[in-house]
Coordinates of C-alpha atoms and ligand atoms in Angstrom, one line a residue:
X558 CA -22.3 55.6 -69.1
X559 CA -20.3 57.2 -66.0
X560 CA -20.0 55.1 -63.6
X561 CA -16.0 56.3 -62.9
X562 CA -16.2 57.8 -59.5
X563 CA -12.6 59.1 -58.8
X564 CA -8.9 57.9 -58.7
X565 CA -7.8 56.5 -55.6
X566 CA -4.0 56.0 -54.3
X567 CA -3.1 52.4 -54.5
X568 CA -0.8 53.3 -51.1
X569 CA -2.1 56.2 -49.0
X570 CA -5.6 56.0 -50.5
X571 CA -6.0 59.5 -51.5
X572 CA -8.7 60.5 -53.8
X573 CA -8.4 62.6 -57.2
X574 CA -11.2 63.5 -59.6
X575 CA -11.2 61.9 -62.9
X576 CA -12.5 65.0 -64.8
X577 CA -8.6 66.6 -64.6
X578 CA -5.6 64.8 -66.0
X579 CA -3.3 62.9 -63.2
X580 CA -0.3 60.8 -63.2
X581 CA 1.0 59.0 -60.0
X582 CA -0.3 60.3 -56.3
X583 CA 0.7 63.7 -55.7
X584 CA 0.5 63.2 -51.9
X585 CA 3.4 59.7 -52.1
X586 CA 4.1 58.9 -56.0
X587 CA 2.6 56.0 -56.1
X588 CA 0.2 54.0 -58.4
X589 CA -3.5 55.8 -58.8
X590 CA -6.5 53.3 -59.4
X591 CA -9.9 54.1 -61.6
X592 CA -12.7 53.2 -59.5
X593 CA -16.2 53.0 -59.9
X594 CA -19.4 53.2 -58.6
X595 CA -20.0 49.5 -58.3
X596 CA -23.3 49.1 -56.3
X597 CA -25.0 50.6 -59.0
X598 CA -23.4 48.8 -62.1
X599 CA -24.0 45.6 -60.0
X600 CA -27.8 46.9 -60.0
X601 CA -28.0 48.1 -63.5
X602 CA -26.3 45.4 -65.9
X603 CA -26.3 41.8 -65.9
X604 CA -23.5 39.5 -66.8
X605 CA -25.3 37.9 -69.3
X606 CA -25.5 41.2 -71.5
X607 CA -22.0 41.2 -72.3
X608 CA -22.3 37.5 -75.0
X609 CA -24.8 40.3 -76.9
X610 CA -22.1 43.1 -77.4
X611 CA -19.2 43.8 -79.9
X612 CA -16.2 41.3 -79.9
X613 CA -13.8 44.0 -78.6
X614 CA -12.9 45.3 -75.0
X615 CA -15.4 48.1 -75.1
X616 CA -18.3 45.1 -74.5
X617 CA -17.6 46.0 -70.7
X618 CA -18.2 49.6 -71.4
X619 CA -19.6 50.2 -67.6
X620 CA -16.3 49.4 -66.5
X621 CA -14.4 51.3 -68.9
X622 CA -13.2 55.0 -67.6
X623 CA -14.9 56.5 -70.9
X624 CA -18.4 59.0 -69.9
X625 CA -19.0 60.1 -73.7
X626 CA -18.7 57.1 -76.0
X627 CA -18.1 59.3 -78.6
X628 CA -14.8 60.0 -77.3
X629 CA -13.6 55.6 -77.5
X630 CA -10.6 55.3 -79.7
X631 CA -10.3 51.8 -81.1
X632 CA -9.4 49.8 -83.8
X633 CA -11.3 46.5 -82.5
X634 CA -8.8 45.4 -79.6
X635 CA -9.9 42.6 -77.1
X636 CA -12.1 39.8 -77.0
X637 CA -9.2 37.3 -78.6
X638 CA -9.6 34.0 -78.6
X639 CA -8.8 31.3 -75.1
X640 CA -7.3 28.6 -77.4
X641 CA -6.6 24.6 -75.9
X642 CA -3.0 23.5 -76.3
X643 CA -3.9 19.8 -76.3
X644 CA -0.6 18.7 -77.4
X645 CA 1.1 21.1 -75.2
X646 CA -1.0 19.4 -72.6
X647 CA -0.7 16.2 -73.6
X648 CA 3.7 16.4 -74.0
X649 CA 3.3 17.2 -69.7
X650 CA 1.0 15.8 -68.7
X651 CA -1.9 18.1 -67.9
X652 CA -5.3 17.9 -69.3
X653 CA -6.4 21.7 -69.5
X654 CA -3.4 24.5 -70.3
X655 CA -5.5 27.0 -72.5
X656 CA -3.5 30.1 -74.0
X657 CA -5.0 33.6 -74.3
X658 CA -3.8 34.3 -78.0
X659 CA -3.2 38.6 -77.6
X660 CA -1.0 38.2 -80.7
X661 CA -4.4 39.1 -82.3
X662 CA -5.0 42.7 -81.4
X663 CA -4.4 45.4 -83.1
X664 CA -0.8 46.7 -83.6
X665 CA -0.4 42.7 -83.0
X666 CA 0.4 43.0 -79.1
X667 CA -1.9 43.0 -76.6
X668 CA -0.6 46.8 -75.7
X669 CA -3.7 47.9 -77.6
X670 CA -5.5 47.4 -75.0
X671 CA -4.3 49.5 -72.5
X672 CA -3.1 52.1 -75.3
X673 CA -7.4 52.4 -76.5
X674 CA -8.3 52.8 -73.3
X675 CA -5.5 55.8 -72.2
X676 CA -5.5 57.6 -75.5
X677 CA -9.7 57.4 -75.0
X678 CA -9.7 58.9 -71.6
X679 CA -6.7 61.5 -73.1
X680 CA -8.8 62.6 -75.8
X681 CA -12.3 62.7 -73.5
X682 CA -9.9 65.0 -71.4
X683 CA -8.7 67.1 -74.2
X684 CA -5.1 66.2 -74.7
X685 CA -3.2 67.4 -77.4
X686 CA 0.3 66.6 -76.8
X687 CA 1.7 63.1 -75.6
X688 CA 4.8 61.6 -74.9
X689 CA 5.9 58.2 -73.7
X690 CA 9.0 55.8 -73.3
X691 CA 8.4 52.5 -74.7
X692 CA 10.7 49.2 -75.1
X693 CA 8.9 48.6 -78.5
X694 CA 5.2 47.4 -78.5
X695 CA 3.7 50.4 -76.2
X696 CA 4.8 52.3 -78.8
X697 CA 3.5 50.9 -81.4
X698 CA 0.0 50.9 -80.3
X699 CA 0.6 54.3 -78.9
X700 CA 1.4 55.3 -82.3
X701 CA -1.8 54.4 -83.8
X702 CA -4.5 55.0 -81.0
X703 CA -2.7 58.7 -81.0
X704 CA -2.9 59.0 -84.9
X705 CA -6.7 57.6 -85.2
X706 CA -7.1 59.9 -82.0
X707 CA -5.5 62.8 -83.6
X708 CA -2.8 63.5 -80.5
X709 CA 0.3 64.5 -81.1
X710 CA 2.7 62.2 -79.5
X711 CA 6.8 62.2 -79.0
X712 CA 7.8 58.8 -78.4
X713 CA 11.7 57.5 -76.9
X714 CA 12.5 54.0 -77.6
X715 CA 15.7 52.3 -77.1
X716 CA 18.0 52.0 -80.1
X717 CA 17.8 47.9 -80.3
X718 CA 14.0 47.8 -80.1
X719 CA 12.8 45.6 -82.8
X720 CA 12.9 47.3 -86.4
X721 CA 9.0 46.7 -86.2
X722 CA 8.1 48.7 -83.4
X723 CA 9.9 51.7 -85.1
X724 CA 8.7 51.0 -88.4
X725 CA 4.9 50.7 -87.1
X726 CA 5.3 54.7 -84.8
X727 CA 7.0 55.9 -87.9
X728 CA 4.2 55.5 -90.5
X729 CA 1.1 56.1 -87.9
X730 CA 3.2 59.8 -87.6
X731 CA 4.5 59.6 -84.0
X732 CA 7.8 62.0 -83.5
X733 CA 9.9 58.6 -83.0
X734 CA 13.3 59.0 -81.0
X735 CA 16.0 56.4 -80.5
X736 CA 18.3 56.1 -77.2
X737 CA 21.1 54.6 -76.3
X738 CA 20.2 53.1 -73.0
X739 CA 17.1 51.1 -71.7
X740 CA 13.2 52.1 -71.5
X741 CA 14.1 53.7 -67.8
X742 CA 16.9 55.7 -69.4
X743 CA 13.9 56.7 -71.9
X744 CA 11.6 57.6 -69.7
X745 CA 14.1 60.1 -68.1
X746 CA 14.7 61.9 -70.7
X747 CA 11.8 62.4 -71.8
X748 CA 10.5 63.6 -68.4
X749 CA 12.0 67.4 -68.4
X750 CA 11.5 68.0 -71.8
X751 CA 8.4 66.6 -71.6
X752 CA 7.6 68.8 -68.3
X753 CA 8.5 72.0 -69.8
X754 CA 6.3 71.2 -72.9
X755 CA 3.9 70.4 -71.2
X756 CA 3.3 66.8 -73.0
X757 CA 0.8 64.5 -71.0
X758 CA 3.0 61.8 -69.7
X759 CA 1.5 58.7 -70.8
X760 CA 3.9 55.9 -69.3
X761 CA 2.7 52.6 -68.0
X762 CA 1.4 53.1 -64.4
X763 CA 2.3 56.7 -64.4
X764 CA -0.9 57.2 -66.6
X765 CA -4.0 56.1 -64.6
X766 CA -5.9 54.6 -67.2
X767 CA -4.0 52.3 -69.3
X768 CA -4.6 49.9 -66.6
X769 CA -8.3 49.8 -67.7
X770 CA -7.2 48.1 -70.3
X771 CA -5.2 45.5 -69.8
X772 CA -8.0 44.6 -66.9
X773 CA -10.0 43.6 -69.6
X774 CA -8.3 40.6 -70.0
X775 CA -8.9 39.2 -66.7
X776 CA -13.5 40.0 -67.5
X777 CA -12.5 38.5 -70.6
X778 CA -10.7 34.9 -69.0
X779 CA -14.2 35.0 -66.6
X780 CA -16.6 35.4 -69.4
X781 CA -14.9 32.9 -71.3
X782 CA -14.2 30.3 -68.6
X783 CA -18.4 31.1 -67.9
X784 CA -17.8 33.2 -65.1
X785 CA -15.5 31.5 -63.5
X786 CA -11.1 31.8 -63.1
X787 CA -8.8 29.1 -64.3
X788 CA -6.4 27.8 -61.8
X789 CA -3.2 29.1 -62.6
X790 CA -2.4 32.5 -64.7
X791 CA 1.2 32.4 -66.3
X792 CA 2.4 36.1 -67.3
X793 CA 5.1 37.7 -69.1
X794 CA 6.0 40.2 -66.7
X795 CA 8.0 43.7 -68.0
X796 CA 6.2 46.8 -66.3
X797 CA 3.6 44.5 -64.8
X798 CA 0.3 46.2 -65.9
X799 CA -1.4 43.2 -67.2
X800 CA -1.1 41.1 -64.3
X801 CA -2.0 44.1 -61.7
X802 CA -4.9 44.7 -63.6
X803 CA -5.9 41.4 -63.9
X804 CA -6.1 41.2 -60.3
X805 CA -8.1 44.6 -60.1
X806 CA -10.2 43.1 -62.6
X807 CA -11.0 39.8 -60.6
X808 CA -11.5 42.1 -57.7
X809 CA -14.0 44.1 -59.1
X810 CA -16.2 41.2 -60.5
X811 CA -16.1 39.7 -57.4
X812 CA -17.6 43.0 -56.0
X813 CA -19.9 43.0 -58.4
X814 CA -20.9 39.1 -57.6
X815 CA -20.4 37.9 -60.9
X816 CA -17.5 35.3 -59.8
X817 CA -16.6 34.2 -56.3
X818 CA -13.5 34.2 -54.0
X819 CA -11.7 31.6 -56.0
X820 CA -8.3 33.4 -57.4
X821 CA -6.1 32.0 -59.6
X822 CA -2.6 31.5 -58.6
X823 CA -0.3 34.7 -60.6
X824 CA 3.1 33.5 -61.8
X825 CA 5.0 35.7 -63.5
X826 CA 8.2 35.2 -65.9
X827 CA 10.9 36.9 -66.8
X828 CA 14.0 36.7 -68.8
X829 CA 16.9 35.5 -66.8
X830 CA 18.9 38.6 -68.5
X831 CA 16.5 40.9 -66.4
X832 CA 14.5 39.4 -64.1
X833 CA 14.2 42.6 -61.1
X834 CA 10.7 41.1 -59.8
X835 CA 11.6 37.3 -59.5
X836 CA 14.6 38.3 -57.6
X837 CA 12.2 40.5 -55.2
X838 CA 9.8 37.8 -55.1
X839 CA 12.0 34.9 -54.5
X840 CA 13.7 37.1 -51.7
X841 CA 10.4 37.8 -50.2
X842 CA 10.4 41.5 -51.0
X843 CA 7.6 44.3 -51.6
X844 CA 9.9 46.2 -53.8
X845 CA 12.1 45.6 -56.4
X846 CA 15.6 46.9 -57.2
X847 CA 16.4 48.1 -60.6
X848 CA 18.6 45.0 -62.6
X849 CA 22.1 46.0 -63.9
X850 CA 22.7 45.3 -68.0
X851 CA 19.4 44.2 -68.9
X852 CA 19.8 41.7 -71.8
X853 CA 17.2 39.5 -73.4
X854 CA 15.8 38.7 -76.7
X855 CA 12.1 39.4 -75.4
X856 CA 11.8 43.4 -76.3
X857 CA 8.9 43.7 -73.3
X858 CA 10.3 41.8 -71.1
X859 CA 13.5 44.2 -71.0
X860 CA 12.3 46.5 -68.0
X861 CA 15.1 47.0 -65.6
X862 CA 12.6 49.2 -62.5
X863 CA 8.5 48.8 -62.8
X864 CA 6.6 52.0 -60.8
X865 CA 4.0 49.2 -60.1
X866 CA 6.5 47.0 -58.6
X867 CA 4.7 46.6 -55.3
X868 CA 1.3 45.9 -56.8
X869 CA 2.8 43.1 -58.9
X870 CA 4.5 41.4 -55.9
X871 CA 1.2 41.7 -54.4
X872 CA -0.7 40.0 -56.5
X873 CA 2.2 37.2 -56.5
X874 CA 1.7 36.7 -52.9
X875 CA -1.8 37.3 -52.3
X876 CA -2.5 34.7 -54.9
X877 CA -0.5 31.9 -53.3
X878 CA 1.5 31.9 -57.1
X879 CA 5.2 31.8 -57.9
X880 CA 8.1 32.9 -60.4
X881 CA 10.6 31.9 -62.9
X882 CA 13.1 33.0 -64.7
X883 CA 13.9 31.4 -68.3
X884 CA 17.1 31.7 -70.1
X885 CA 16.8 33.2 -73.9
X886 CA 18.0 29.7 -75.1
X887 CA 15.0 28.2 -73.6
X888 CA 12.5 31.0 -75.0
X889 CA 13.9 30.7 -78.7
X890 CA 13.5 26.8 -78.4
X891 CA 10.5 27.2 -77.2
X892 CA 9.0 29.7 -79.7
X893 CA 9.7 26.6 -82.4
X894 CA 8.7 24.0 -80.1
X895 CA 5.2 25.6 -79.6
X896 CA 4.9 26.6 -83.0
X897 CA 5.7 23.1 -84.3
X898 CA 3.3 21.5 -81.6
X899 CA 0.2 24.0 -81.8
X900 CA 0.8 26.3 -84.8
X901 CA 0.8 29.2 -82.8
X902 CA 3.7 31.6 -83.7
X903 CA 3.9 33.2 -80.3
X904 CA 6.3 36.1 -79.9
X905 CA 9.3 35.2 -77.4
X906 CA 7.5 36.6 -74.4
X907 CA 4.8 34.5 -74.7
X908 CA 7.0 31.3 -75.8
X909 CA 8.4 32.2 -72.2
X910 CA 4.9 31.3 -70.2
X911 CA 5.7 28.0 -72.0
X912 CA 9.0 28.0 -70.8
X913 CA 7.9 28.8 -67.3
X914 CA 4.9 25.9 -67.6
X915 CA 7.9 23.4 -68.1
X916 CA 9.2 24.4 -65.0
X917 CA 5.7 24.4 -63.1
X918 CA 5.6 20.8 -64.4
X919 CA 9.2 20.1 -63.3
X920 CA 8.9 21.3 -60.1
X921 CA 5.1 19.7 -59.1
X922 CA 3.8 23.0 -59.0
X923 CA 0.5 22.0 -61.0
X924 CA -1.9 19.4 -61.0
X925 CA -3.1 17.0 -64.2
X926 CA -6.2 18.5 -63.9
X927 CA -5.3 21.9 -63.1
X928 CA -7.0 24.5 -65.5
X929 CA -3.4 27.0 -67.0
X930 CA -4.0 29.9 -68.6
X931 CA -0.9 31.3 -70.4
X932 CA -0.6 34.8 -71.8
X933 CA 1.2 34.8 -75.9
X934 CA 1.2 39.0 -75.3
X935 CA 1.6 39.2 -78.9
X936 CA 2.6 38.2 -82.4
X937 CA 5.9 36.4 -83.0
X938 CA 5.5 37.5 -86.9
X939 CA 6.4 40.8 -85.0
X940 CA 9.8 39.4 -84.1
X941 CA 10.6 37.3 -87.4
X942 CA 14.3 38.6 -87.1
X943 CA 15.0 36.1 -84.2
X944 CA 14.2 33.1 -86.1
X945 CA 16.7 32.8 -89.4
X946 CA 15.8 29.4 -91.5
X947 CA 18.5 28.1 -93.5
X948 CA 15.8 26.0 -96.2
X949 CA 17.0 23.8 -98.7
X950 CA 16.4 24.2 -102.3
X951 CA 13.7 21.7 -103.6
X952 CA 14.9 18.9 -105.8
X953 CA 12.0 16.9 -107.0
X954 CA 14.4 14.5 -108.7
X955 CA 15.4 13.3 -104.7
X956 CA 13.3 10.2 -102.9
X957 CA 11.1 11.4 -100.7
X958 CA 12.7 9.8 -97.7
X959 CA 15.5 12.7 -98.7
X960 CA 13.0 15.4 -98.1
X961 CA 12.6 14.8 -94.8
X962 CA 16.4 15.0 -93.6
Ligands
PLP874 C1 5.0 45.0 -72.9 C2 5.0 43.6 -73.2 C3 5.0 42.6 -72.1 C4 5.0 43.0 -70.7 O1 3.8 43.5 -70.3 P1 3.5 44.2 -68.9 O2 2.0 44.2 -68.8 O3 4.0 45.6 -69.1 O4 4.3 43.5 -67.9 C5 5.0 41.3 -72.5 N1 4.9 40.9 -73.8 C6 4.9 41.7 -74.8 C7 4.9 41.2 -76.2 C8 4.9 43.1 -74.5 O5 4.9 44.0 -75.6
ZN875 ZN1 -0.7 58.3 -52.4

């Protein structure tokens, strides 16, 4: 263990040590980075190890931010399933779209990732006190790694985040807070009182390490694809830490020689009720500005300003990828239409990487034998109250041609 060297500046490349607690650059404001002493994991561990460790994240434990493994928090996150969506593939005519099926994790949303590896590095660091903004799944996973952590944490969510999310922070014992407003609006008002307390400030981005986590998806895609990347990564993009650390992850194992130079091209999707980083992209931006009256059904995708913006355009760009934007009409229809077709309840951020394949296909973006990756970030059982079935009663006495209508 230990192979974290320092934090590094994503812009002005300062450097921090990792054995105090930081949030963004104090030098510009910007993003910091984990990174690691590389040369020697690449001398010390093999790829191949990995296939002989734990199903969970933690398998990649040398590129994890944790020295004492005594201090890991987890509930068994990571290492979920790359399933094939034949008939997905089949209905558009491509012969390889694969979906990365997060709805698994813990706390049922793939922010259990980058929620284990933060509250882990928190607690290895000896916080007591945490407080975050979340637009409903952050908290939720927040909630529990804090609880099983034993840190205290003050959470802000808005007031129309799904009845889950609040349900879930309220029994794991988080001091749960509504607002009337957006995450952004959240995250502000937690900041002075949180300052004053002196709460560790553990919002996406602005906390170093929950990166970490998310990153794990992108060595998981390569271990499952054996070491190699698929073609094209679609995303559901709020605050952007899963694709941004995605691409860190890619370039670390590249660094490390375990893949080569081949990237996958990064499109990201958002809801056309708040879509700040398609704009930017499609206006060939580095930053993004923050989108008036956010309004969507997709809870994560409701992000008005992302802190990362820049690294997410970045990775956009650099990858030679692409965005979209996809009504709520086409993300509700879609949630059914994958269901029907696969079986896979995805929630409605994820049923909007479908949406945004559609339009890939449409517009001749991807090739037959093009290998897709989409991202279902979590559990559409965790959004049941968007889908209201009107069932008729059962009447055995009918035909069964009737039962069909
Ligand atoms: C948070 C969230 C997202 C957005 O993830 P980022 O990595 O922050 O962009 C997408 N889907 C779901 C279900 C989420 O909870
Ligand atoms: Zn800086």
């Amino acid at each position: 263990m230990g192979y974290l060297r320092h934090l590094e500046c994503t812009h002005c490349h300062a450097q921090y040590s990792p054995d105090a607690l930081h949030n963004l650059c104090a030098r510009c404001g910007k993003v910091l980075f984990p990174r690691y002493d590389l040369e020697r994991v690449r001398a010390e561990v093999s790829r191949d190890e990995f296939a002989r460790r734990e199903p969970t994240m933690w398998r990649y434990r040398e590129l994890m931010p944790i020295n004492d493994p005594a201090n890991i928090v987890t509930l068994g996150e990571g290492m979920t399933p790359l399933l094939p969506l034949t008939e997905v593939g089949r209905r558009l005519g491509l012969r390889r779209v694969h979906v990365k099926e997060e709805g698994l994790n813990p706390t049922g949303s793939f922010k259990a990732r980058g929620l284990s590896a933060a509250v882990s590095k928190a607690k290895e660091l000896g916080v007591r006190v945490a407080s975050m903004p979340s637009a409903g799944n952050a908290g939720s996973a927040a909630a529990a790694y804090c609880a099983r952590a034993g840190i205290e944490l003050f959470l802000v969510m808005p007031a129309d985040v799904p009845h889950v999310n609040q349900v879930e922070c309220d029994v794991c014992g988080a001091h749960t807070f509504l607002i009337r407003g957006l995450i952004n609006d959240a995250g502000r008002s937690l900041r002075a009182r949180g300052r004053e307390q002196g709460w560790f400030d553990m919002s996406t981005l602005k906390e170093p390490y929950r990166v970490e986590g998310k990153k794990t998806m992108g060595y998981e895609l390569a271990e499952q694809c054996g070491w190699s990347l698929p073609d094209v990564i679609i995303y559901p993009t709020g605050g952007g830490t899963g694709i941004v650390g995605m691409w860190k992850a890619f370039e670390e194992l590249e660094a490390l020689g375990w893949i080569g130079s081949h990237r996958p091209r990064m499109v990201i999707v958002q809801a056309a009720g708040c879509a700040p980083m398609v704009r930017a992209h499609r206006e060939g931006r580095e930053h993004a500005e923050p989108w008036q009256d956010a309004r969507t059904v997709a809870a994560g995708l409701r992000v008005p300003e992302a802190i990362g913006d820049y690294l997410i355009l970045q990775a956009v760009r650099e990858s030679g990828g692409t965005s979209y934007a996809v009504t709520d009409e086409e993300i509700l229809a879609d949630m059914r239409e994958l269901a029907g077709a696969e079986g896979l309840f995805a929630c409605p951020e994820g049923a909007a990487t479908y949406s945004a394949l559609k339009a890939l296909v449409r517009d001749r973006l991807v090739a037959a034998d093009e290998r897709v990756v989409l991202f279902n970030t979590g559990a559409g059982m965790k959004y049941v109250d968007l889908v209201r079935p009107t069932l008729p009663t059962f009447e055995p006495a009918h035909p069964p041609e009737a039962l069909r209508a």
